[in-house]
């Protein structure tokens, strides 16, 4: 029993954090929102760091790392509100496709993913829209109980506008075929949802922390009534309350990355949705009228958090799933059930 | 206590309902935070005025109907029930209007109120400055007397509607040596006066709901001052009381939102968490409670009472209720809730909920942040030390 | 439309408030808890003021006043945590019995109620215990769909211990008979529950306000870190939040007293339960360790509030009833339904 | 990361489980806030010690087993699973114990720890004074050096367990000229020393869980001082860290409560509001999260890390979770929830829920009120200005 990341994992996380602080600061996010939305230059650097191949098997040119490694990276992507769809690649597409790496076409696609030349969008039937479908080469889609790998030219997209100016979502119209079928094991569809949920939860942790950090930074400098507003207990206590929620969402996310158990993923998902919503509500209140403007960076993080709260099974879906597992007669409740969900 | 409407009140409701049914635009107007939408809404104000519905509580001589506060509440209920457009002139009719009634000269009332009721003058507010948000006494923009004029220099911000409005009212420091809440005056400024520059500030949704106003030797006649020189703070506090108080946030608005929330929930009950039922019921109860509370206040005011610190209680209650209702709605909408603009699923009116949510986030901030309101309640109602 | 009490009603309320401040201050409540629990001397004075006959018809020697008059008195009884069962007499028993005042025996009982010589306990089948049954002369009890008036010697009581040292509760074992039957109209049982709910709600309002007032008083004097704790925003904001909840529970209670409609009573009940719970939670926090002692008066009010939260239909019962009325297809929602529930 | 127990850990769990099954009293002991119950609980501490379970993390030489923190968590899980009695000596083993480990001399450790593990010395704490609650630096009780003794004069209050305990530890002002957190020392005082008067303070439930201690020329040998003279504040802060930190509130306690809450809910699901389901799930999640967080902290400490400000996060989280779980339980119990003592309905264990609720109300207050913890988080974790 050792509930800790390795030194290497933390070091890599720090490297990514430093990279994103330099290459994807709020000013760069703002720039992306005002312009094309995605930065090919930044994508190239992510590829160069090996990030796109993080969870791609070594045989396909990736680093072959686990979702425990990935979860820290996804958290950093959230912290920076990274516009590029890195997390969907390494948190959802690559881990899913890796199970089919013995298929030559899939192996080739995985090589492309690792090399950053192939992009894959993923959409579960629970969700009405697919993110980043427009520039994807393939789409991982579910139909009934099957998982399909669909080339981009086999789908019709209807773009929609997200509250998050950096999210590109579309409704996808497509026809399943034998040639698109990847697996008819219904567990694979559940797995996609779980991976998506984990990815959203990890990003949500990072987003929530950034919102608190931005608000704290503002509160240290903004003066009212002759002192920094951060010296008022009302501001202090609101932010401290959010920080508590974030801290106690953290371990459930990390555990879920290790076990990939549905109970753990639903727990992590709900805890992060609530912590991030509370972070947004509080941060904008601390920023006051400034937070209500487009000119302050906060809103990019709030909007990403709001959008991610709904996808990959929303709060209701995950609470219902948790309910089936926790409130059933044979549920392993109590402390000795904590590490039984593997 | 008599909780039944009189025949006269019922007749008034019927009149408003019929009029609204005939006049409320079938198509939703464009946002009044766009140039085109602003003029559409001005047009609607003129239509309202044509039915003498511009501001029913004002005397007939000033464009109103001399309605009492209960009739006002009935009017508002029917207004929201009909889905009528938002009031682009709310700064005027709900804030400056009552202030003029109390502090304006007869000349000022006659000069400003009928044009306000008619939508001829749309008003912006000029309270906040970059260094004076919740701390309004930190205002620094100066209006220095020069013969029959004040010469204004400085900067206002978060000036609601100021991008397109005709006039603004605000608080200016007329005694340059003064500090905090002394030495300020309440002045009305035509926004087309030379020396004023407006910079729109985009909101969360990208639309310019407010603006910065830069004043560079702006000359305003002395007769545009409301009340005495140096009395500005007291007048502004009265205005802020109106803002937090009875009229600006009429209960019908929240009751209508609660009703839509109940309907949204009913359509999606099967897929959402059972706990949502309790949230929806709480929303309905709170909207009702806000209405009942307002009816009590109105009854008291009609009997000659004064509005007091309950304005702060109201402000907290409606703003947190509004935010919470919209959060619940978005939670019900799930993954579809992120849609900022779409033709999809019009039954749920997703975009309206989402934009309403963004707007609701401003509620606990503007008109005196709720933190300030809680201070006021603690210090003035519960007598806790400053 | 006039949502206001008359000058007379408010004056009478003030008289009762002054009386209770003098005769039922916290010290006297403490004394009662340490002693017999009930004060015959105070009861005699309540009788003398005409309070026991407040809602008894004038023909039976009462004041013949309405539940709108009574609700203000019940609020004051709550404010003082009055130990004697005045509210049950004038808020539940007398209004219920008044409908049967044409029966000679009932008329006589009502006369006794007004004179303070007859006490009646009331218990609805929803509730497991009946308060003040031990010293009651009669019990108003429900069985199936009927309402019974049962002499004390026809029931067997099993006393139980309430968290509120001043509440005397007992389980009641009894046999219904034709001679005990008061009404077989099921609406009468519902009416009893509604009257009980209104009485509990009105008392809860008063209790909640006292808890806030006690905490505010303590916060004005208790010094920590060199100043009164009431000057800290954390204390201010917690108390202000409770005050908001109390204020917005008030109008629903008063409206319910006027309409006696089930929707209004359930609304009032839920709003007050929540406000009073929040008042208790906050007041003890403000009092700190002092609030956790038996030596500070606060606990009498907290305990009464906790006990009253469960009786006459608990929060769940009233939410369910409200749900049937608000979420039904033909519910009168929106502003024009507000005063339709008469 | 490896979230599976080692065979050694599994074997330890099995050993504890078997031992507890054989030794935990079948009948619930009387409250340790009564004289009789206190001695019953002391007896249980002796039974624990007979199995070398008094404090498993201590070295064998001091009566422990040299267990690491993961084993400690396993021990606690089995302890709560077995429904074993509360630890009457928690002030000793969880607070003073770790403090002695860090600041005590070898002689002091040998003198106090084995007797503590054996239940021979039951400890009370002496922090608060009438004027020094959350503001502990306002302590005024003096301990003035007189040769080989300190002479103590003053008053402590809210001294937990002090009604019946053998010893108390506390903070005393050894430099009478000093103020705030300077000039204080950490001193251990036998409660049977002449000059000490104890006044029990009844709690909400009427039982004397704490006491006032009056010190009137109480002479205590200098070797009863922990650490250096004047170093008391730092040592006390470390003790307070333990109090808020890992050991005192082991997650198993809250997980066990959450489990009972799930079971209570399952029995009454049909009659309670649907929203209760979500509250129960939240309780379960939060109790799990608290456990997971503790496992992370334990793993970090085993790897050589130090406990930091997370103690404040923990304190807020468990105390508000505990209160909220008990509130939910009482809400489920409805009108039966007011039963303070009764034989009725033992399946629901109403009295335990009600007493647990009353106790949970103290959680956000003691060990540094949550308001203070939020200040600490804001100032030390989020770097907000004082």
mmCIF file of C-alpha atoms in Angstrom, chain C residues 49-158:
data_model
loop_
_atom_site.group_PDB
_atom_site.id
_atom_site.type_symbol
_atom_site.label_atom_id
_atom_site.label_comp_id
_atom_site.label_asym_id
_atom_site.label_seq_id
_atom_site.Cartn_x
_atom_site.Cartn_y
_atom_site.Cartn_z
ATOM 1 C CA UNK C 49 -54.411 37.728 30.131
ATOM 2 C CA UNK C 50 -57.082 35.844 28.230
ATOM 3 C CA UNK C 51 -54.475 33.935 26.236
ATOM 4 C CA UNK C 52 -55.884 30.473 26.837
ATOM 5 C CA UNK C 53 -59.165 31.631 25.366
ATOM 6 C CA UNK C 54 -57.633 33.472 22.441
ATOM 7 C CA UNK C 55 -59.202 31.253 19.775
ATOM 8 C CA UNK C 56 -62.089 29.903 21.838
ATOM 9 C CA UNK C 57 -65.428 31.240 20.526
ATOM 10 C CA UNK C 58 -66.893 34.148 22.450
ATOM 11 C CA UNK C 59 -69.930 32.037 23.307
ATOM 12 C CA UNK C 60 -67.637 29.764 25.279
ATOM 13 C CA UNK C 61 -65.964 32.594 27.114
ATOM 14 C CA UNK C 62 -63.057 33.064 24.728
ATOM 15 C CA UNK C 63 -61.885 36.022 22.692
ATOM 16 C CA UNK C 64 -63.017 34.392 19.473
ATOM 17 C CA UNK C 65 -59.933 35.512 17.583
ATOM 18 C CA UNK C 66 -58.523 33.990 14.443
ATOM 19 C CA UNK C 67 -55.384 32.036 13.655
ATOM 20 C CA UNK C 68 -53.898 35.224 12.221
ATOM 21 C CA UNK C 69 -54.094 36.642 15.743
ATOM 22 C CA UNK C 70 -52.811 33.404 17.168
ATOM 23 C CA UNK C 71 -49.778 33.100 14.909
ATOM 24 C CA UNK C 72 -48.113 36.162 16.422
ATOM 25 C CA UNK C 73 -48.675 34.771 19.917
ATOM 26 C CA UNK C 74 -47.249 31.371 18.942
ATOM 27 C CA UNK C 75 -44.199 33.153 17.562
ATOM 28 C CA UNK C 76 -43.723 34.876 20.918
ATOM 29 C CA UNK C 77 -44.138 31.602 22.768
ATOM 30 C CA UNK C 78 -41.344 30.239 20.594
ATOM 31 C CA UNK C 79 -39.217 33.308 21.153
ATOM 32 C CA UNK C 80 -39.397 32.688 24.896
ATOM 33 C CA UNK C 81 -39.286 28.868 24.684
ATOM 34 C CA UNK C 82 -42.389 28.944 26.867
ATOM 35 C CA UNK C 83 -42.577 25.615 28.702
ATOM 36 C CA UNK C 84 -46.355 25.591 29.171
ATOM 37 C CA UNK C 85 -48.499 24.117 26.374
ATOM 38 C CA UNK C 86 -50.286 27.332 25.461
ATOM 39 C CA UNK C 87 -49.745 27.018 21.740
ATOM 40 C CA UNK C 88 -51.163 23.513 21.546
ATOM 41 C CA UNK C 89 -54.301 24.769 23.296
ATOM 42 C CA UNK C 90 -54.933 27.861 21.215
ATOM 43 C CA UNK C 91 -53.302 26.822 17.959
ATOM 44 C CA UNK C 92 -54.591 23.260 17.684
ATOM 45 C CA UNK C 93 -57.147 22.153 20.268
ATOM 46 C CA UNK C 94 -59.412 25.180 20.464
ATOM 47 C CA UNK C 95 -59.635 25.830 16.701
ATOM 48 C CA UNK C 96 -60.392 22.141 16.102
ATOM 49 C CA UNK C 97 -62.973 21.831 18.845
ATOM 50 C CA UNK C 98 -64.665 25.077 17.879
ATOM 51 C CA UNK C 99 -66.144 23.320 14.882
ATOM 52 C CA UNK C 100 -68.060 21.111 17.304
ATOM 53 C CA UNK C 101 -69.114 23.777 19.765
ATOM 54 C CA UNK C 102 -72.758 22.908 19.177
ATOM 55 C CA UNK C 103 -72.160 19.715 21.148
ATOM 56 C CA UNK C 104 -72.831 20.515 24.783
ATOM 57 C CA UNK C 105 -69.918 18.467 26.108
ATOM 58 C CA UNK C 106 -67.514 20.118 23.666
ATOM 59 C CA UNK C 107 -68.855 23.550 24.518
ATOM 60 C CA UNK C 108 -68.192 22.845 28.157
ATOM 61 C CA UNK C 109 -64.678 21.671 27.446
ATOM 62 C CA UNK C 110 -64.044 24.814 25.407
ATOM 63 C CA UNK C 111 -65.184 26.890 28.326
ATOM 64 C CA UNK C 112 -62.666 25.058 30.471
ATOM 65 C CA UNK C 113 -59.943 25.666 27.903
ATOM 66 C CA UNK C 114 -60.688 29.366 27.904
ATOM 67 C CA UNK C 115 -60.705 29.393 31.672
ATOM 68 C CA UNK C 116 -57.403 27.528 31.736
ATOM 69 C CA UNK C 117 -58.891 24.731 33.821
ATOM 70 C CA UNK C 118 -59.050 22.110 31.082
ATOM 71 C CA UNK C 119 -56.004 21.047 29.098
ATOM 72 C CA UNK C 120 -56.069 19.149 25.884
ATOM 73 C CA UNK C 121 -53.182 17.322 24.260
ATOM 74 C CA UNK C 122 -53.230 16.620 20.558
ATOM 75 C CA UNK C 123 -51.576 13.845 18.610
ATOM 76 C CA UNK C 124 -51.713 12.971 14.944
ATOM 77 C CA UNK C 125 -51.200 9.380 13.794
ATOM 78 C CA UNK C 126 -48.128 10.524 11.830
ATOM 79 C CA UNK C 127 -46.330 11.321 15.058
ATOM 80 C CA UNK C 128 -45.076 8.637 17.427
ATOM 81 C CA UNK C 129 -45.523 10.665 20.612
ATOM 82 C CA UNK C 130 -47.936 13.150 22.108
ATOM 83 C CA UNK C 131 -46.698 16.181 24.002
ATOM 84 C CA UNK C 132 -48.070 17.080 27.412
ATOM 85 C CA UNK C 133 -50.406 14.115 27.456
ATOM 86 C CA UNK C 134 -49.589 13.408 31.102
ATOM 87 C CA UNK C 135 -51.381 16.391 32.519
ATOM 88 C CA UNK C 136 -54.029 16.727 29.853
ATOM 89 C CA UNK C 137 -57.687 16.235 30.685
ATOM 90 C CA UNK C 138 -58.503 15.150 27.164
ATOM 91 C CA UNK C 139 -56.535 14.012 24.161
ATOM 92 C CA UNK C 140 -57.423 14.837 20.579
ATOM 93 C CA UNK C 141 -56.293 11.765 18.689
ATOM 94 C CA UNK C 142 -56.642 10.362 15.215
ATOM 95 C CA UNK C 143 -57.374 6.798 14.249
ATOM 96 C CA UNK C 144 -57.666 5.787 10.645
ATOM 97 C CA UNK C 145 -59.638 8.652 9.151
ATOM 98 C CA UNK C 146 -61.435 9.772 12.273
ATOM 99 C CA UNK C 147 -60.817 12.323 14.943
ATOM 100 C CA UNK C 148 -61.451 11.355 18.559
ATOM 101 C CA UNK C 149 -61.719 13.258 21.806
ATOM 102 C CA UNK C 150 -60.457 10.877 24.444
ATOM 103 C CA UNK C 151 -60.574 11.427 28.198
ATOM 104 C CA UNK C 152 -57.222 11.060 29.870
ATOM 105 C CA UNK C 153 -58.287 7.993 31.846
ATOM 106 C CA UNK C 154 -58.988 6.101 28.633
ATOM 107 C CA UNK C 155 -55.357 6.117 27.475
ATOM 108 C CA UNK C 156 -52.159 4.459 28.652
ATOM 109 C CA UNK C 157 -49.019 6.562 28.437
ATOM 110 C CA UNK C 158 -45.422 5.444 28.136
#
